[in-house]
Structure formats: structure tokens, C-alpha cells
Coordinates of C-alpha atoms and ligand atoms in Angstrom, one line a residue:
X1212 CA 118.3 74.4 205.0
X1213 CA 121.4 73.6 207.2
X1214 CA 121.1 77.1 208.8
X1215 CA 117.5 76.4 209.7
X1216 CA 118.2 73.0 211.1
X1217 CA 121.3 74.2 213.0
X1218 CA 119.6 77.3 214.5
X1219 CA 116.3 75.5 215.5
X1220 CA 117.4 72.0 216.3
X1221 CA 121.1 71.2 216.4
X1222 CA 122.5 74.1 218.3
X1223 CA 119.6 74.4 220.9
X1224 CA 120.0 70.6 221.5
X1225 CA 123.8 70.9 222.0
X1226 CA 123.5 73.9 224.3
X1227 CA 120.4 73.0 226.3
X1228 CA 120.4 69.2 226.4
X1229 CA 124.1 68.1 226.0
X1230 CA 125.9 71.0 227.7
X1231 CA 122.9 71.8 230.0
X1232 CA 123.5 75.5 229.4
X1233 CA 120.8 78.2 229.8
X1234 CA 122.2 80.4 227.0
X1235 CA 118.9 80.2 225.0
X1236 CA 116.8 81.0 228.1
X1237 CA 118.9 84.1 228.7
X1238 CA 118.9 85.1 225.1
X1239 CA 115.0 85.0 224.9
X1240 CA 114.9 87.2 228.0
X1241 CA 117.5 89.7 226.7
X1242 CA 115.8 89.8 223.3
X1243 CA 112.6 91.0 225.1
X1244 CA 114.4 93.4 227.4
X1245 CA 116.1 95.3 224.6
X1246 CA 112.7 96.9 223.8
X1247 CA 112.1 98.2 227.3
X1248 CA 112.6 101.9 227.9
X1249 CA 115.9 103.2 229.1
X1250 CA 114.3 103.9 232.5
X1251 CA 113.1 100.3 232.8
X1252 CA 116.5 99.0 231.8
X1253 CA 118.1 101.2 234.5
X1254 CA 115.7 99.6 236.9
X1255 CA 117.1 96.2 235.9
X1256 CA 120.6 97.6 236.4
X1257 CA 119.8 98.8 239.9
X1258 CA 118.1 95.5 240.9
X1259 CA 121.3 93.7 239.8
X1260 CA 123.8 96.2 241.1
X1261 CA 122.8 96.4 244.8
X1262 CA 122.9 92.6 245.5
X1263 CA 126.3 92.5 243.6
X1264 CA 127.8 95.2 245.8
X1265 CA 126.4 93.6 249.0
X1266 CA 127.9 90.2 247.9
X1267 CA 131.2 91.9 247.2
X1268 CA 131.2 93.5 250.6
X1269 CA 130.4 90.2 252.4
X1270 CA 132.4 87.7 250.4
X1271 CA 135.2 89.4 248.5
X1272 CA 138.1 90.5 250.8
X1273 CA 139.4 93.0 248.3
X1274 CA 136.2 95.0 248.1
X1275 CA 135.5 94.7 251.8
X1276 CA 138.8 96.5 252.4
X1277 CA 138.2 99.0 249.7
X1278 CA 134.6 99.8 250.8
X1279 CA 135.7 100.2 254.4
X1280 CA 138.6 102.5 253.4
X1281 CA 136.4 104.9 251.5
X1282 CA 133.4 104.6 253.9
X1283 CA 131.1 103.1 251.3
X1284 CA 128.3 100.8 252.5
X1285 CA 126.1 99.1 249.8
X1286 CA 123.0 99.2 252.0
X1287 CA 123.2 103.0 252.2
X1288 CA 123.1 103.4 248.4
X1289 CA 120.4 105.7 247.2
X1290 CA 120.8 105.5 243.4
X1291 CA 123.2 104.4 240.6
X1292 CA 125.3 107.6 240.9
X1293 CA 126.5 106.5 244.4
X1294 CA 128.8 104.1 242.7
X1295 CA 131.2 106.9 242.0
X1296 CA 132.3 106.6 245.7
X1297 CA 133.9 103.3 245.0
X1298 CA 137.6 103.5 243.8
X1299 CA 138.4 102.5 240.2
X1300 CA 139.7 99.0 239.6
X1301 CA 142.7 99.0 237.4
X1302 CA 144.3 96.0 235.6
X1303 CA 147.2 96.3 237.9
X1304 CA 144.8 96.0 240.9
X1305 CA 143.5 92.8 239.3
X1306 CA 147.0 91.4 238.7
X1307 CA 148.1 92.2 242.3
X1308 CA 145.0 90.9 244.0
X1309 CA 144.1 87.7 242.2
X1310 CA 143.2 85.8 245.4
X1311 CA 141.5 88.6 247.4
X1312 CA 139.3 89.4 244.4
X1313 CA 137.8 85.9 244.5
X1314 CA 134.6 85.5 246.4
X1315 CA 135.1 83.1 249.4
X1316 CA 131.8 81.3 248.7
X1317 CA 132.6 80.5 245.1
X1318 CA 136.1 79.1 245.5
X1319 CA 135.1 75.4 245.5
X1320 CA 132.7 75.7 242.6
X1321 CA 133.6 74.8 239.0
X1322 CA 135.0 77.9 237.5
X1323 CA 136.2 79.1 234.1
X1324 CA 139.2 81.3 233.5
X1325 CA 140.3 83.6 230.8
X1326 CA 143.0 86.3 230.4
X1327 CA 143.7 89.3 228.3
X1328 CA 146.7 91.0 226.9
X1329 CA 144.7 94.3 227.1
X1330 CA 145.2 97.2 224.8
X1331 CA 147.9 98.6 227.0
X1332 CA 149.8 95.3 227.2
X1333 CA 149.0 94.5 230.8
X1334 CA 148.1 90.8 231.0
X1335 CA 145.2 90.1 233.3
X1336 CA 143.7 86.8 234.5
X1337 CA 140.1 86.6 235.6
X1338 CA 137.6 83.9 236.7
X1339 CA 133.9 83.5 236.2
X1340 CA 131.3 80.8 236.5
X1341 CA 129.1 79.0 233.8
X1342 CA 126.1 81.2 234.5
X1343 CA 128.1 84.3 233.8
X1344 CA 129.5 82.7 230.6
X1345 CA 126.1 81.8 229.4
X1346 CA 124.8 85.3 230.0
X1347 CA 127.7 86.8 228.1
X1348 CA 127.1 84.5 225.2
X1349 CA 123.4 85.4 225.2
X1350 CA 123.8 89.2 225.2
X1351 CA 126.6 88.9 222.7
X1352 CA 124.3 86.9 220.4
X1353 CA 121.6 89.5 220.9
X1354 CA 123.8 92.2 219.5
X1355 CA 125.3 90.1 216.7
X1356 CA 121.7 89.4 215.5
X1357 CA 121.3 93.1 214.8
X1358 CA 123.7 92.7 212.0
X1359 CA 121.8 89.8 210.5
X1360 CA 124.0 87.2 212.2
X1361 CA 122.4 84.1 213.5
X1362 CA 123.2 80.5 214.6
X1363 CA 124.1 78.4 211.6
X1364 CA 125.0 81.1 209.1
X1365 CA 128.4 80.8 207.3
X1366 CA 131.0 83.0 209.0
X1367 CA 134.3 84.0 207.6
X1368 CA 136.5 85.0 210.5
X1369 CA 139.7 87.2 210.1
X1370 CA 141.3 86.8 213.5
X1371 CA 144.6 86.7 215.3
X1372 CA 145.2 83.0 215.9
X1373 CA 148.2 82.2 218.1
X1374 CA 150.2 79.1 217.3
X1375 CA 149.7 77.4 220.6
X1376 CA 151.4 74.1 219.6
X1377 CA 148.2 72.1 220.0
X1378 CA 148.3 68.3 219.8
X1379 CA 146.9 66.9 216.5
X1380 CA 143.8 65.7 218.3
X1381 CA 143.1 69.3 219.6
X1382 CA 143.6 70.8 216.1
X1383 CA 141.3 68.1 214.6
X1384 CA 138.7 69.0 217.3
X1385 CA 138.9 72.7 216.4
X1386 CA 138.6 71.9 212.7
X1387 CA 135.5 69.8 213.3
X1388 CA 134.1 72.5 215.6
X1389 CA 134.6 75.1 212.8
X1390 CA 133.1 72.8 210.2
X1391 CA 130.0 72.2 212.3
X1392 CA 129.7 75.9 213.0
X1393 CA 130.2 76.6 209.3
X1394 CA 133.0 78.9 210.2
X1395 CA 136.2 79.5 208.3
X1396 CA 139.0 81.2 210.2
X1397 CA 141.9 82.9 208.5
X1398 CA 144.8 84.0 210.6
X1399 CA 145.7 87.7 210.2
X1400 CA 149.1 86.8 211.6
X1401 CA 149.9 85.4 208.1
X1402 CA 148.5 88.3 206.0
X1403 CA 151.0 89.4 203.3
X1404 CA 151.1 90.3 199.7
X1405 CA 151.9 86.7 199.0
X1406 CA 149.0 85.2 201.0
X1407 CA 146.2 87.7 200.0
X1408 CA 145.6 86.0 196.7
X1409 CA 145.0 82.6 198.4
X1410 CA 142.6 84.2 201.0
X1411 CA 140.6 86.0 198.3
X1412 CA 140.2 82.6 196.5
X1413 CA 139.2 80.9 199.7
X1414 CA 136.7 83.6 200.4
X1415 CA 135.1 83.4 197.0
X1416 CA 134.9 79.6 197.2
X1417 CA 133.5 79.6 200.7
X1418 CA 130.8 82.3 199.9
X1419 CA 130.2 83.4 203.5
X1420 CA 127.0 85.1 204.8
X1421 CA 129.1 87.2 207.1
X1422 CA 132.6 88.5 207.8
X1423 CA 133.7 88.9 211.4
X1424 CA 137.0 90.5 211.6
X1425 CA 139.6 92.7 213.4
X1426 CA 139.2 96.1 211.8
X1427 CA 142.6 96.9 210.3
X1428 CA 143.4 93.5 208.7
X1429 CA 139.9 93.6 207.0
X1430 CA 140.7 97.1 205.8
X1431 CA 144.0 95.9 204.4
X1432 CA 142.4 93.0 202.6
X1433 CA 139.7 95.4 201.2
X1434 CA 142.5 97.7 200.0
X1435 CA 144.3 94.8 198.3
X1436 CA 141.1 93.7 196.5
X1437 CA 140.3 97.3 195.5
X1438 CA 143.8 98.2 194.3
X1439 CA 144.1 95.1 192.3
X1440 CA 140.5 95.3 191.0
X1441 CA 139.6 91.7 192.0
X1442 CA 136.2 90.2 192.0
X1443 CA 134.9 89.3 195.4
X1444 CA 131.8 87.5 196.7
X1445 CA 129.2 89.7 198.4
X1446 CA 128.4 88.6 202.0
X1447 CA 125.2 89.8 203.7
X1448 CA 127.0 91.8 206.3
X1449 CA 130.3 92.5 208.2
X1450 CA 131.2 92.9 211.8
X1451 CA 134.4 94.9 212.5
X1452 CA 135.8 94.7 216.0
X1453 CA 138.8 94.9 218.3
X1454 CA 140.1 98.2 217.0
X1455 CA 138.8 101.6 216.3
X1456 CA 136.8 101.8 213.1
X1457 CA 137.5 105.0 211.1
X1458 CA 135.0 106.4 208.6
X1459 CA 137.5 106.0 205.7
X1460 CA 137.9 102.3 206.6
X1461 CA 134.1 101.7 206.8
X1462 CA 133.7 103.4 203.4
X1463 CA 136.2 101.3 201.6
X1464 CA 135.2 98.0 203.2
X1465 CA 131.5 98.6 202.3
X1466 CA 132.4 99.6 198.8
X1467 CA 134.6 96.6 198.2
X1468 CA 132.3 94.0 199.8
X1469 CA 129.0 95.7 198.9
X1470 CA 127.8 94.9 202.4
X1471 CA 127.1 97.0 205.5
X1472 CA 129.7 97.2 208.3
X1473 CA 128.6 96.9 211.9
X1474 CA 131.0 98.3 214.5
X1475 CA 131.3 96.2 217.6
X1476 CA 133.1 97.1 220.8
X1477 CA 134.0 94.4 223.3
X1478 CA 136.7 93.1 225.6
X1479 CA 137.8 89.7 226.7
X1480 CA 136.8 90.6 230.3
X1481 CA 133.0 90.9 229.5
X1482 CA 132.7 90.2 225.8
X1483 CA 130.3 92.4 223.9
X1484 CA 129.9 95.8 225.4
X1485 CA 128.3 97.9 222.7
X1486 CA 127.4 97.4 219.0
X1487 CA 125.6 99.2 216.1
X1488 CA 122.1 98.1 215.1
X1489 CA 121.0 98.3 211.5
X1490 CA 120.3 102.0 211.8
X1491 CA 124.0 102.8 212.4
X1492 CA 123.2 105.8 214.7
X1493 CA 125.7 104.8 217.4
X1494 CA 126.6 101.7 219.4
X1495 CA 123.9 100.3 221.7
X1496 CA 125.3 99.6 225.2
X1497 CA 124.3 96.3 227.0
X1498 CA 123.2 98.2 230.1
X1499 CA 121.0 95.4 231.3
X1500 CA 124.1 93.3 231.9
X1501 CA 126.8 95.9 232.3
X1502 CA 127.0 99.2 234.1
X1503 CA 129.0 101.3 231.8
X1504 CA 130.3 104.7 233.0
X1505 CA 132.0 107.2 230.7
X1506 CA 134.0 109.4 233.1
X1507 CA 136.5 112.2 233.4
X1508 CA 137.9 113.0 236.9
X1509 CA 135.5 110.4 238.3
X1510 CA 132.5 112.3 237.0
X1511 CA 130.2 111.2 234.1
X1512 CA 131.0 113.3 231.0
X1513 CA 128.3 115.1 229.1
X1514 CA 126.9 113.6 225.9
X1515 CA 129.3 114.4 223.1
X1516 CA 132.3 114.5 225.4
X1517 CA 135.2 112.1 225.4
X1518 CA 135.7 110.1 228.6
X1519 CA 137.2 106.9 230.0
X1520 CA 135.2 103.7 229.9
X1521 CA 134.6 102.1 233.3
X1522 CA 132.7 98.8 233.5
X1523 CA 130.8 97.0 236.2
X1524 CA 129.9 93.4 235.2
X1525 CA 126.5 92.9 236.8
X1526 CA 126.5 89.1 236.5
X1527 CA 129.8 87.9 237.7
X1528 CA 129.8 87.0 241.4
X1529 CA 133.0 84.9 241.3
X1530 CA 135.5 87.6 240.7
X1531 CA 133.5 90.8 240.6
X1532 CA 134.7 93.6 238.3
X1533 CA 133.4 96.7 239.9
X1534 CA 134.3 100.0 238.2
X1535 CA 137.0 98.3 236.1
X1536 CA 138.9 100.7 233.8
X1537 CA 139.4 99.0 230.4
X1538 CA 141.8 101.6 229.1
X1539 CA 139.5 102.7 226.2
X1540 CA 137.8 106.0 225.6
X1541 CA 134.3 106.7 224.4
X1542 CA 131.8 109.5 223.7
X1543 CA 128.2 109.0 225.0
X1544 CA 125.4 110.1 222.7
X1545 CA 122.4 112.1 223.5
X1546 CA 120.4 110.6 220.6
X1547 CA 117.8 107.9 221.0
X1548 CA 118.2 105.4 218.2
X1549 CA 115.3 105.3 215.6
X1550 CA 115.1 101.5 216.0
X1551 CA 113.4 102.3 219.4
X1552 CA 115.5 100.0 221.5
X1553 CA 115.9 101.4 225.0
X1554 CA 119.6 100.5 225.1
X1555 CA 121.4 103.9 225.1
X1556 CA 124.0 104.8 222.5
X1557 CA 127.7 105.5 222.4
X1558 CA 128.5 108.0 219.7
X1559 CA 132.0 106.7 219.2
X1560 CA 134.6 104.4 220.8
X1561 CA 138.1 105.7 220.6
X1562 CA 141.3 105.1 222.2
X1563 CA 142.9 102.0 220.8
X1564 CA 144.8 102.4 217.6
X1565 CA 147.2 99.9 216.1
X1566 CA 148.9 100.6 212.8
X1567 CA 149.7 97.8 210.5
X1568 CA 153.4 96.9 210.2
X1569 CA 154.9 96.1 206.8
X1570 CA 157.7 93.6 207.2
X1571 CA 160.7 92.8 205.0
X1572 CA 159.3 89.3 204.1
X1573 CA 156.2 90.9 202.7
X1574 CA 153.9 90.3 205.7
X1575 CA 151.6 93.1 206.8
X1576 CA 150.5 92.4 210.4
X1577 CA 148.2 94.3 212.6
X1578 CA 149.9 95.9 215.5
X1579 CA 147.1 94.5 217.7
X1580 CA 149.1 91.2 217.7
X1581 CA 151.7 92.8 219.9
X1582 CA 149.2 92.5 222.8
X1583 CA 149.7 88.7 222.3
X1584 CA 153.4 88.8 222.0
X1585 CA 153.9 90.9 225.1
X1586 CA 151.3 89.0 227.2
X1587 CA 153.8 86.7 229.0
X1588 CA 156.0 89.5 230.2
X1589 CA 154.2 90.4 233.5
X1590 CA 157.0 92.9 234.4
X1591 CA 155.7 95.1 231.5
X1592 CA 152.9 97.4 232.6
X1593 CA 152.6 99.3 229.3
X1594 CA 154.3 99.3 225.9
X1595 CA 154.4 101.1 222.7
X1596 CA 156.0 100.0 219.4
X1597 CA 157.3 102.4 216.8
X1598 CA 158.4 101.0 213.4
X1599 CA 161.0 103.4 211.9
X1600 CA 161.8 101.4 208.7
X1601 CA 161.4 97.8 207.5
X1602 CA 163.9 96.4 210.1
X1603 CA 164.0 98.9 212.9
X1604 CA 161.6 99.0 215.8
X1605 CA 161.6 101.2 218.9
X1606 CA 159.9 99.6 221.9
X1607 CA 159.0 101.9 224.8
X1608 CA 158.4 100.0 228.0
X1609 CA 156.9 101.0 231.3
X1610 CA 158.2 98.3 233.7
X1611 CA 156.9 97.3 237.1
X1612 CA 158.5 95.6 240.1
X1613 CA 158.1 92.2 238.4
X1614 CA 160.5 93.1 235.6
X1615 CA 163.5 90.8 235.5
X1616 CA 166.9 91.7 234.0
X1617 CA 166.5 88.7 231.6
X1618 CA 163.2 90.1 230.3
X1619 CA 165.1 92.6 228.2
X1620 CA 166.8 89.8 226.2
X1621 CA 163.7 87.7 226.1
X1622 CA 161.5 90.5 224.7
X1623 CA 164.1 91.1 222.0
X1624 CA 164.2 87.4 221.2
X1625 CA 160.3 87.1 221.1
X1626 CA 160.0 90.1 218.9
X1627 CA 162.7 89.0 216.5
X1628 CA 160.9 85.6 216.2
X1629 CA 157.7 87.4 215.2
X1630 CA 159.2 90.3 213.1
X1631 CA 162.1 88.5 211.5
X1632 CA 165.6 87.4 212.6
X1633 CA 167.2 90.6 211.2
X1634 CA 164.8 93.0 213.0
X1635 CA 166.7 95.6 215.1
X1636 CA 164.8 96.0 218.4
X1637 CA 165.7 99.1 220.4
X1638 CA 164.3 98.9 223.9
X1639 CA 163.7 102.1 226.0
X1640 CA 162.4 102.3 229.5
X1641 CA 160.0 105.2 230.0
X1642 CA 157.8 106.4 232.9
X1643 CA 154.6 106.5 230.8
X1644 CA 153.2 106.2 227.3
X1645 CA 151.9 109.7 226.5
X1646 CA 148.4 110.0 224.9
X1647 CA 147.9 111.9 221.7
X1648 CA 146.3 115.3 221.8
X1649 CA 143.0 113.7 220.7
X1650 CA 143.0 111.6 223.8
X1651 CA 143.7 108.5 221.7
X1652 CA 146.4 106.0 222.6
X1653 CA 148.6 104.9 219.8
X1654 CA 150.0 101.5 220.9
X1655 CA 151.7 100.6 217.6
X1656 CA 152.9 103.2 215.2
X1657 CA 154.4 102.5 211.8
X1658 CA 156.3 105.1 209.8
X1659 CA 156.5 102.7 206.9
X1660 CA 153.8 103.3 204.3
X1661 CA 151.6 100.3 203.4
X1662 CA 152.0 99.4 199.7
X1663 CA 149.9 96.6 198.2
X1664 CA 151.1 97.3 194.6
X1665 CA 149.6 95.8 191.6
X1666 CA 149.8 92.2 190.7
Ligands
ZN2468 ZN1 119.3 101.1 217.2

């Protein structure tokens, strides 16, 4: 009953009337568009791409210079493939050109800001407007609905929550917000053999319709439940995100929770990029809002081949991301999904792997959290953490010109605060972080086996 009232009355009233957002308007449109053919969706892409590039040329100093340097003129574009003439935008380019990437005709408008630690540890700030935000919320909601999610259902979130030292009023507001959204958030920062029993109890008491979780903490929780033969409430479905989902992880999570797992791939920069529908034949790409290229040597790879993911956000005119390299890898699929949606499929997303670290105090934390820890060190372009034993960590760092001498001590202090006062942090400066033979990037590696033991 609450779900019905929330979905049909409360939330639309809040979004549309109170906040004056057009999220529902966009969602209705995108829900219809997903059933268009791939060719028709590409037509939508084209209609959005050309004005975006013209705008970038006229109003964004960074792109004007780039386009002029490489002899690219938006008005001369013949088709989508011409975009390959534009140079790739790296996270470093974004860091170094914060002002010149802003459109001169948007500077005085109300803007939103977000930032990301990124999978390679390069912190990046970016701006967008309310319209772009509403569209992102809408196409993300469209994808989540494929899993059975909807406004008003009970969500159990397993997420990395940073202690931001909020004032009590802010904490109270967040708690009320979660209560109204019927959302329970548990912090995978605090996962350990000691806290798992409490989370299992909370889960069973809360009886969620859905789990939305980082992949490896969810897998660890599933392992704990499985190895200790605990009873667990069955949700309707599960969204696993933020890390690569391996088949063995999916298998165990589905077995333990008796619910289907939906793989979701997204990024802070543009939110939901691709997600599985209930056919699980690959991840549908949101091509009506994003131009997603999978490339190798600046050329699109063949279906079945691994390439780098490069994104153009077709909606954001404030700080356009044109051919932005996210640092992840994917394999495009040749298959058409049997659900008949025209959104094309990725066969697999690869590239980001973060082992779970077992710490001396019993915590087992996902290595993904290091992207938060390292975020404030702008002199670090890339990093890799290798755990040798319970107390010893090797941190490989690729530094840039903003690296300060004091950073070495500060990084050590930050990591000791997170990993334990006795942690031995061994910092090494390297020229690059090598990829694995598979093309995958292992950001956090642990040589300490995970052991959940029996209660
Ligand atoms: Zn499908």
C-alpha cells in the first residue's frame, strides 16, 4: 500500500510540484524510447550529438582549441563515426582545465557539482545543471526498473559511506530521507566478522524487496551467510554494481539470497551507463543519452573484443564530456536481446578489480574504498595497493606535478587511520601501474586469504 501511494502520489508530488523537476516527464519519454529500434535510437543520438558539438565549439574554450588543433568542424560532420577525429578527454585533462571546460553561457546559471575518486584514483570535479541531473535520474530509473525496482519499494543498500563529520541536523535529515524512501543503508566500511551477525539480523528484520550493493561486500556477506548456514530473508531481486561481477560471485549470491542478480555499470560522471534486463543476455547501453564507444587504438573494436570505454554525455551542456575515457574496459556484444529493446548490449564490463582486505581487527573492507581514501591527494595520478600480510601494505604511486613532499607522510597517516595504527605502509613511486595480461586493472590486491570461519 505504501509503495503504491509513494510511487503514484508522494514521489511524483515531491519531484514535480515541490522540487519542480521534470524527472517523470523524461522517464516517461525514455521508457517509450527503449522500445525503438537500434537505428532509431542512433538517430536520437545523432540529433543530440551535433548541437552538443556545435555548442562546445562556440562556448567551451577547451573544445574550441582542441577542435581547431585537430581540424575538426562540427558543421562538417557526416555521421557518428566522425567523432573519432576528436581527441580523447582524460581525467587529467578535466583536472587541468576546470575553467576552460565550462561553457561561457552557463557560468551564471545555478549549477550542481560532483566529484569522483575514479577507479584509477584520479580525483575529478565536474559540473552540470538541473536538467542534466533530472535526465540522469530518469534513465537510471528506467534501467533499475528492469530489475523490478520501483519508487517506494524497500531497498537495502550496502554502500561505502564516508564519515563526513555531518552536524546532527544533517544526519537527522539523512535518516528521515532514508525512512521516507524506505531505504536502509549499511556501511561496507564497517564489515567484519564481528559486525556481520548484526547486519544479517537487521536484514531479516527489515525484509527488503531489493538489495543494491557494491559487488564484493555483497559477495562477502553471502559467503558469511553460506559458510555459517544462516537463515536469510529472500528479497525480490539484487543489483550489484561499482565493481566487476564475476560468474562465481553471481552464482553464490543468487544461491544464498534465492533472488536474481542484475549487473549494473555506471560512473559518478554520468550515473547509469549500462545494465542487465531480466533476460540477462548482456548489459543494455543507454545510447539515447550517452554515446558509448568501445575502442582500441582509437578505432571501434569488433563485437566480442575487449576495448576501452569512452563516453560522450549527450545532455550536459555546462561542462561537456566529449570522448571521456573512464578507465574501464568492455566487450561489445553482437547479440540482440530477446527482450526486444533496441538498446544495444555489452557482453561484459571488465577492468576494475578491487580485492577485499582482511585487517587485524577483523574488518574485511572492499579495496574500492581506497578510491575514497586517496581522493584528496591531487598529486597522485594513479595508485595500487598490495596487501602482503595482515599489517603490511605496499602502495605504488604514480605522482604528478602537484605532488608535495608532505604528501608522503600524509598518505601514510591517512592509510594508518583507515587500516589500523600498526599498519606498515611502504610507499613506492612508479612510472605506471601495469595492466594484467587479461587487460584488467587490479587496483587493490590482497595476498591474505579471506576467512569467515564458523561461528
Ligand atoms: Zn534485454
